[in-house]
Amino acid sequence: MEAYRVFNMGVGGDSTRHGMARFESDILSKNPDLVIMSFGMNDQAGLIASGTPNVPLETYRQNLVYFVEKLQAIDCDVVFFTPNPVLEANGYYVPGDYGLNYNYGFLPEFCNAMREVAIDYGCTLVDINYECEFEDLYKFISDGIHQTTYGKKQYAKFISDTASVYTTTSPSVPLNACSLRQEWSPARH
């Protein structure tokens, strides 16, 4: 059995701007074969003072392209995970922490940008945002943004299902943009 080393370099609250600042030291320095990346929630969060995204949409897209191009240049496969939706039901998410509103409605555009980059660069895409259409969000999301224990288990399952494809196929063969569900298609979004 082949051994794998796994590094969790995710930092809560990070946007792609933060990821860019530590990309060389935290990711490229490890010479990875596979990177699983989930950005978007903090990028799309609206600044309450201006009503604009924390990271402009085009900057977000450019940052994703930068990550992919650098990783593919070292023969590393990239798997993108779109963020889960924001649960805005009464008693769940309340805007204001850190001067941000996560529910200004920018999330669909940011998910679409990730989908487009995944398709354009032949990356694997696990579309959590889409998968959540088949989930009970009250069971999946705890505070409007973050996952419950059940939601974290679902994320782990999605990662495990994706990783199992990589361990049974050649890593040099891109899986292309996909969802775990057969009915997903780029045209739908």
XYZ file of N, CA and C in Angstrom, residues 30-173:
432
model
N 6.029 22.417 -0.190
C 5.816 21.004 0.118
C 5.816 20.131 -1.141
N 5.921 20.765 -2.312
C 5.930 20.049 -3.585
C 4.799 19.006 -3.650
N 3.564 19.451 -3.530
C 2.435 18.505 -3.447
C 2.111 17.843 -4.780
N 1.498 16.668 -4.691
C 0.967 15.969 -5.861
C -0.497 16.324 -6.080
N -1.175 16.662 -4.996
C -2.604 16.962 -5.032
C -2.903 18.038 -4.002
N -3.653 19.066 -4.383
C -4.095 20.104 -3.453
C -5.612 20.186 -3.532
N -6.224 20.114 -2.363
C -7.674 20.282 -2.235
C -7.886 21.684 -1.682
N -8.635 22.493 -2.406
C -8.730 23.913 -2.098
C -10.194 24.351 -1.995
N -10.496 25.044 -0.914
C -11.842 25.585 -0.753
C -11.756 27.034 -0.318
N -11.953 27.914 -1.248
C -12.004 29.348 -0.985
C -13.331 29.873 -1.515
N -13.727 31.015 -1.045
C -14.913 31.661 -1.593
C -15.804 32.294 -0.547
N -16.040 31.605 0.563
C -16.951 32.143 1.571
C -16.456 33.486 2.108
N -15.193 33.545 2.478
C -14.656 34.786 3.036
C -14.352 35.814 1.954
N -14.092 35.364 0.742
C -13.872 36.290 -0.372
C -15.161 37.047 -0.695
N -16.278 36.303 -0.733
C -17.546 36.895 -1.153
C -18.254 37.671 -0.044
N -17.804 37.533 1.193
C -18.459 38.231 2.299
C -18.493 39.731 2.011
N -19.659 40.322 2.155
C -19.810 41.736 1.845
C -19.316 42.627 2.965
N -18.582 43.655 2.600
C -18.166 44.662 3.575
C -19.387 45.526 3.879
N -19.807 45.546 5.127
C -21.021 46.274 5.498
C -20.891 47.751 5.162
N -19.707 48.321 5.361
C -19.509 49.751 5.108
C -19.725 50.134 3.652
N -19.382 49.237 2.720
C -19.466 49.589 1.299
C -20.459 48.741 0.510
N -20.840 47.582 1.053
C -21.734 46.685 0.313
C -21.058 45.958 -0.831
N -19.735 45.947 -0.822
C -18.977 45.265 -1.872
C -18.323 44.006 -1.290
N -17.971 43.043 -2.151
C -17.312 41.837 -1.644
C -15.964 42.146 -0.988
N -15.611 41.356 -0.002
C -14.329 41.461 0.688
C -13.172 41.400 -0.314
N -13.279 40.510 -1.280
C -12.327 40.413 -2.388
C -13.146 40.569 -3.664
N -12.812 41.515 -4.527
C -13.573 41.662 -5.762
C -13.609 40.357 -6.564
N -14.711 40.105 -7.231
C -14.910 38.860 -7.968
C -13.770 38.580 -8.947
N -13.355 39.568 -9.708
C -12.293 39.342 -10.700
C -10.961 39.028 -10.023
N -10.695 39.654 -8.891
C -9.469 39.353 -8.132
C -9.517 37.919 -7.615
N -10.666 37.504 -7.119
C -10.865 36.127 -6.661
C -10.564 35.144 -7.794
N -11.147 35.407 -8.957
C -10.925 34.537 -10.122
C -9.433 34.507 -10.477
N -8.791 35.662 -10.520
C -7.360 35.733 -10.847
C -6.516 34.977 -9.820
N -6.910 35.054 -8.548
C -6.178 34.332 -7.505
C -6.310 32.823 -7.705
N -7.510 32.352 -8.028
C -7.701 30.920 -8.294
C -6.855 30.478 -9.485
N -6.852 31.278 -10.542
C -6.049 30.960 -11.727
C -4.559 30.914 -11.355
N -4.110 31.852 -10.555
C -2.713 31.865 -10.107
C -2.379 30.558 -9.389
N -3.235 30.158 -8.426
C -2.999 28.915 -7.690
C -2.895 27.730 -8.653
N -3.863 27.633 -9.551
C -3.900 26.491 -10.473
C -2.678 26.483 -11.382
N -2.349 27.610 -11.962
C -1.208 27.651 -12.881
C 0.090 27.290 -12.170
N 0.294 27.796 -10.967
C 1.508 27.462 -10.208
C 1.534 25.969 -9.866
N 0.400 25.416 -9.454
C 0.347 24.001 -9.076
C 0.499 23.089 -10.291
N -0.175 23.420 -11.366
C -0.047 22.587 -12.561
C 1.363 22.652 -13.135
N 2.066 23.757 -12.921
C 3.450 23.888 -13.404
C 4.380 22.900 -12.700
N 4.007 22.449 -11.491
C 4.820 21.453 -10.780
C 4.153 20.072 -10.846
N 3.248 19.923 -11.815
C 2.564 18.645 -12.052
C 1.706 18.215 -10.860
N 1.028 19.178 -10.272
C 0.148 18.934 -9.128
C -1.306 19.041 -9.574
N -2.116 18.084 -9.169
C -3.546 18.126 -9.463
C -4.254 19.002 -8.428
N -5.304 19.669 -8.874
C -6.064 20.572 -8.011
C -7.508 20.104 -7.947
N -8.031 20.043 -6.732
C -9.446 19.756 -6.504
C -10.034 20.970 -5.804
N -11.040 21.560 -6.420
C -11.743 22.689 -5.814
C -13.009 22.200 -5.117
N -13.307 22.803 -3.983
C -14.572 22.609 -3.272
C -15.259 23.953 -3.199
N -16.454 24.079 -3.759
C -17.209 25.320 -3.580
C -17.675 25.394 -2.128
N -17.889 26.606 -1.608
C -18.380 26.719 -0.233
C -19.860 26.340 -0.127
N -20.247 25.941 1.082
C -21.665 25.673 1.315
C -22.448 26.988 1.286
N -23.764 26.914 1.103
C -24.555 28.139 1.124
C -24.626 28.730 2.529
N -25.095 29.969 2.608
C -25.347 30.626 3.887
C -26.791 30.324 4.274
N -26.984 29.869 5.494
C -28.330 29.607 6.011
C -28.798 30.869 6.717
N -29.746 31.555 6.101
C -30.165 32.854 6.612
C -31.437 32.802 7.446
N -31.926 31.620 7.766
C -33.161 31.490 8.541
C -33.024 32.183 9.899
N -34.141 32.632 10.409
C -34.177 33.319 11.700
C -33.503 32.467 12.777
N -32.610 33.089 13.523
C -31.912 32.374 14.577
C -30.601 31.765 14.137
N -30.282 31.850 12.866
C -29.012 31.312 12.381
C -28.043 32.452 12.131
N -27.839 32.825 10.894
C -26.812 33.826 10.600
C -27.311 35.243 10.886
N -26.469 36.008 11.586
C -26.728 37.421 11.836
C -25.501 38.197 11.359
N -25.672 39.111 10.381
C -24.517 39.857 9.871
C -23.916 40.780 10.921
N -22.660 41.120 10.715
C -22.049 42.138 11.544
C -20.675 41.817 12.080
N -20.391 40.545 12.376
C -19.066 40.215 12.896
C -18.000 40.642 11.894
N -16.977 41.282 12.399
C -15.844 41.748 11.596
C -16.259 42.736 10.497
N -17.429 43.340 10.649
C -17.896 44.293 9.646
C -18.300 43.655 8.341
N -18.659 42.345 8.393
C -18.982 41.594 7.190
C -20.424 41.097 7.208
N -20.988 40.979 6.019
C -22.273 40.326 5.834
C -22.050 39.226 4.797
N -22.168 37.988 5.241
C -21.914 36.849 4.366
C -23.083 36.552 3.435
N -24.150 37.286 3.584
C -25.349 36.977 2.807
C -25.845 38.157 1.977
N -24.934 38.866 1.344
C -25.322 39.936 0.425
C -25.748 39.400 -0.935
N -25.590 38.102 -1.146
C -25.996 37.515 -2.420
C -24.873 37.343 -3.420
N -23.638 37.520 -2.987
C -22.496 37.374 -3.894
C -22.065 35.927 -4.095
N -22.452 35.026 -3.194
C -21.933 33.658 -3.203
C -22.152 32.924 -4.530
N -23.324 33.005 -5.166
C -23.480 32.287 -6.439
C -22.454 32.697 -7.504
N -22.144 33.988 -7.588
C -21.154 34.452 -8.570
C -19.771 33.882 -8.269
N -19.424 33.801 -6.993
C -18.108 33.288 -6.611
C -18.028 31.780 -6.855
N -19.120 31.071 -6.589
C -19.148 29.632 -6.899
C -19.016 29.422 -8.401
N -19.712 30.236 -9.184
C -19.611 30.109 -10.645
C -18.193 30.394 -11.132
N -17.527 31.368 -10.527
C -16.142 31.665 -10.923
C -15.253 30.454 -10.666
N -15.439 29.800 -9.520
C -14.646 28.603 -9.228
C -14.969 27.498 -10.224
N -16.243 27.325 -10.533
C -16.640 26.297 -11.512
C -15.975 26.556 -12.857
N -15.981 27.812 -13.287
C -15.401 28.168 -14.581
C -13.897 27.921 -14.608
N -13.202 28.288 -13.538
C -11.753 28.051 -13.481
C -11.480 26.549 -13.509
N -12.271 25.781 -12.763
C -12.096 24.324 -12.756
C -12.259 23.753 -14.159
N -13.264 24.197 -14.871
C -13.501 23.705 -16.232
C -12.379 24.162 -17.161
N -12.034 25.440 -17.097
C -11.012 25.987 -17.993
C -9.657 25.315 -17.822
N -9.343 24.884 -16.603
C -8.024 24.320 -16.323
C -8.043 22.808 -16.090
N -9.187 22.171 -16.305
C -9.268 20.720 -16.170
C -9.091 20.221 -14.747
N -9.516 21.031 -13.786
C -9.414 20.641 -12.376
C -10.666 19.877 -11.963
N -10.527 19.094 -10.921
C -11.684 18.438 -10.336
C -12.440 19.464 -9.498
N -13.740 19.413 -9.557
C -14.593 20.297 -8.767
C -15.581 19.452 -7.986
N -15.582 19.617 -6.687
C -16.616 19.032 -5.851
C -17.494 20.192 -5.445
N -18.703 20.195 -5.959
C -19.585 21.348 -5.826
C -20.453 21.214 -4.578
N -19.848 21.552 -3.436
C -20.559 21.487 -2.150
C -21.801 22.366 -2.192
N -21.680 23.544 -2.803
C -22.827 24.445 -2.876
C -24.008 23.760 -3.550
N -23.732 23.070 -4.635
C -24.770 22.318 -5.332
C -25.223 21.116 -4.511
N -24.276 20.384 -3.924
C -24.625 19.220 -3.107
C -25.591 19.598 -1.989
N -25.444 20.807 -1.469
C -26.306 21.248 -0.364
C -27.759 21.421 -0.784
N -28.022 21.473 -2.087
C -29.415 21.500 -2.547
C -30.132 20.209 -2.169
N -29.374 19.162 -1.867
C -29.935 17.856 -1.518
C -29.799 17.568 -0.024
N -29.400 18.561 0.727
C -29.187 18.414 2.169
C -30.228 19.214 2.949
N -30.470 18.785 4.169
C -31.241 19.569 5.127
C -30.257 20.568 5.730
N -30.337 21.826 5.312
C -29.353 22.815 5.747
C -29.373 23.023 7.257
N -30.511 22.792 7.892
C -30.580 22.916 9.354
C -29.755 21.820 10.027
N -29.563 20.736 9.340
C -28.737 19.638 9.835
C -27.271 19.846 9.443
N -27.030 20.503 8.321
C -25.698 20.658 7.730
C -24.930 21.858 8.292
N -25.651 22.951 8.599
C -25.012 24.222 8.962
C -25.426 24.616 10.378
N -24.434 25.042 11.185
C -24.696 25.313 12.601
C -25.086 26.754 12.904
N -24.375 27.715 12.353
C -24.563 29.116 12.715
C -24.896 29.985 11.507
N -25.296 29.368 10.433
C -25.576 30.084 9.205
C -24.459 29.970 8.192
N -23.231 29.706 8.663
C -22.068 29.636 7.774
C -21.291 28.338 7.955
N -20.995 27.994 9.188
C -20.120 26.856 9.494
C -20.906 25.560 9.612
N -20.212 24.465 9.360
C -20.858 23.160 9.345
C -21.041 22.605 10.761
N -22.106 21.843 10.917
C -22.318 21.046 12.120
C -21.395 19.838 12.055
N -21.445 18.999 13.065
C -20.683 17.747 13.017
C -21.118 16.937 11.810
N -22.419 16.885 11.552
C -22.928 16.175 10.369
C -22.358 16.796 9.095
N -22.385 18.123 8.989
C -21.860 18.802 7.804
C -20.389 18.521 7.593
N -19.617 18.496 8.677
C -18.188 18.182 8.575
C -17.982 16.740 8.114
N -18.843 15.845 8.577
C -18.747 14.450 8.125
C -19.058 14.345 6.638
N -20.022 15.135 6.167
C -20.344 15.133 4.741
C -19.160 15.658 3.925
N -18.546 16.758 4.385
C -17.345 17.268 3.723
C -16.289 16.173 3.664
N -16.057 15.501 4.796
C -15.051 14.432 4.848
C -15.395 13.319 3.868
N -16.670 13.001 3.767
C -17.104 11.962 2.814
C -16.807 12.410 1.383
N -17.126 13.654 1.057
C -16.860 14.163 -0.283
C -15.361 14.119 -0.583
N -14.536 14.498 0.395
C -13.084 14.452 0.212
C -12.623 13.013 0.037
N -13.135 12.126 0.870
C -12.769 10.713 0.787
C -13.171 10.113 -0.552
N -14.389 10.410 -1.005
C -14.851 9.898 -2.293
C -13.957 10.399 -3.429
N -13.568 11.677 -3.356
C -12.705 12.254 -4.382
C -11.314 11.638 -4.306
N -10.776 11.512 -3.100
C -9.435 10.943 -2.925
C -9.386 9.498 -3.399
N -10.474 8.758 -3.217
C -10.471 7.356 -3.643
C -10.328 7.241 -5.151
N -10.844 8.218 -5.875
C -10.669 8.219 -7.331
C -9.195 8.411 -7.664
N -8.519 9.294 -6.916
C -7.099 9.548 -7.165
C -6.235 8.349 -6.801
N -6.639 7.570 -5.834
C -5.820 6.421 -5.442
C -6.074 5.210 -6.328
N -7.129 5.265 -7.151
C -7.427 4.135 -8.031
C -7.215 4.456 -9.500
N -6.877 5.730 -9.810
C -6.589 6.117 -11.188
C -5.258 6.856 -11.212
N -4.757 7.056 -12.375
C -3.505 7.791 -12.506
C -3.729 9.254 -12.141
N -2.933 9.828 -11.226
C -3.093 11.232 -10.868
C -2.867 12.168 -12.045
N -2.231 11.692 -13.098
C -1.977 12.570 -14.240
C -3.203 12.692 -15.149
N -4.241 11.916 -14.860
C -5.465 11.998 -15.647
C -6.440 12.918 -14.924
